[in-house]
Amino acid sequence: MSKTILLSPVTHVHGTFDVTVTIENHRVSDARASGTYFRGFEEMVHGRDPRDLGYFTSRICGICSTAHNLVGTWAVENMVGIQVPLNAVLLRNIMLGADILQNHIRHFYTLGLWDWVKPPPGTTMFETSNRDYRLPTSLNEDYVTFYNQSKDLARKAHELTATFGAKAPHIHGIVVGGVSVHPEIDKIRRALGLLKEIKDFIRTKMVPVAQSFGLYYPEYYLIGLGAPDMMTFGLFPDPLDGRLAFPEGVVFQEQPDQVQPIDVKRITEAVTHSWYQDQPTTYPILEETEPYRQKESAYSWVKAPRYQGRAMEVGPLPRLIIKGSYRQGRGTLHRIQARMQEAAEVADYMEQALGRLEPCGPIYTQYEPPRYGESHARTGAMRGTLAYWLRVDSGKIEKLQIITPSAWATSPRDERDQPGAMELALIGTPIEDEENPVEVGRIIRSYDPCISCACHVLTAKGQSSFQVV
Ligand code: NFE
């Protein structure tokens, strides 16, 4: 007997997102992840001044906007071939770091917590059909208290971003050529004060809380393993030694101990099962983006990015495995615990970076705006690997292609019918109660998916089936 369940929308993720799972004999036999928006940003920037790119694309999403601002800015700087001053590099890293912290706090407490912690009775927060709550009552109550505190800490992380970025989200502090705000002593002190509070919260109320879930839900270390190959673009460049504080690389399942360098020419996208006019699987800069909602073989607005033809696991877990600081494993709870550990490591990096700022040092490099050229830029974002491919013609943007972390995570099948990372994580999962497959929601949310980034613009025709798990 098989049963197909449509989760529409999957709750407690960013954006609206559908997942269909087929369950046979208490096991997920098939899964399809479907982004229900079309993202129009690549079309929107066509014909615009490339110096505005980061301002536009940071609006792709409210939760990872600094990453888009940064990579859009780098794409232009790579085209004109400038190096920005050390202060600017560090301030950009600090702003991105603070945005990663607010994301990780919000994902853990506002979105993900209720997979493991029972919402307080009488709350209007949300209704859930999840009956599999296992924490002792007093611990559960403590974590609800931490949830209430987390809202203030996430706001403080935004305040830290805005200390140098003028506002958050969608900062104004990053400009092509550098940054717009000097790292004055009072700003550094203010940032250090905010960071200290956030660090304390991460160390005492995030890392240990995530670890405690393992005591009560131990099987979640072993389910939801995801794609067997993994990739990171790293985080936080340092112009002095040319390295990334969190390194980049790819690890293939056949050589799990070997981190290989990224070769960006191995990244392709397929649209076989996406609502776009068919075209051969190709490199992002060669892609055409022509929406075609009537396509029979399609089930998602998300395209299918692949590295060397393979789906890739991206995000904090691969980032820390490749950095060498997380070695415990690869399942659902590892994904969550690595995100918490990453928050602690990002905060440590930010503290060092704040100490290296030169209050009177330069923050800007002059440049000639690009007239013609092609470029690529990539960075780690909150959820993993973010990359832009840009072409400028006659001083205007002629082509932009973006591959977001959530496109890797929520990718549909590719041209060879190979599932995406989250689909792989779901297929094979044992389901205890077929009427209430809480395992599915927990695995999906461990990715912290953001469909706002992966695609945009809701279709008018909604789905009618609705189930909260
Ligand atoms: Ni809307 Fe984003 C991140 C980007 S999508 S959150 O992180 O880019 O994955």
Coordinates of C-alpha atoms in Angstrom, one line a residue, residues 35 81 104 118-119 134 197 283 291 319 346 361 375 421 432:
G35 CA 9.5 25.7 -5.4
G81 CA 39.9 44.0 -11.5
H104 CA 21.1 31.0 12.5
K118 CA 6.4 21.4 22.3
P119 CA 4.9 24.9 21.9
R134 CA 10.1 13.9 24.0
E197 CA 25.9 39.3 24.2
Y283 CA 26.8 26.6 -17.8
P291 CA 9.3 30.6 -17.9
R319 CA 31.3 24.1 5.4
V346 CA 31.5 32.9 12.9
G361 CA 42.6 53.5 7.5
S375 CA 32.6 37.8 -14.5
A421 CA 19.9 17.0 -2.1
E432 CA 6.5 5.7 12.1

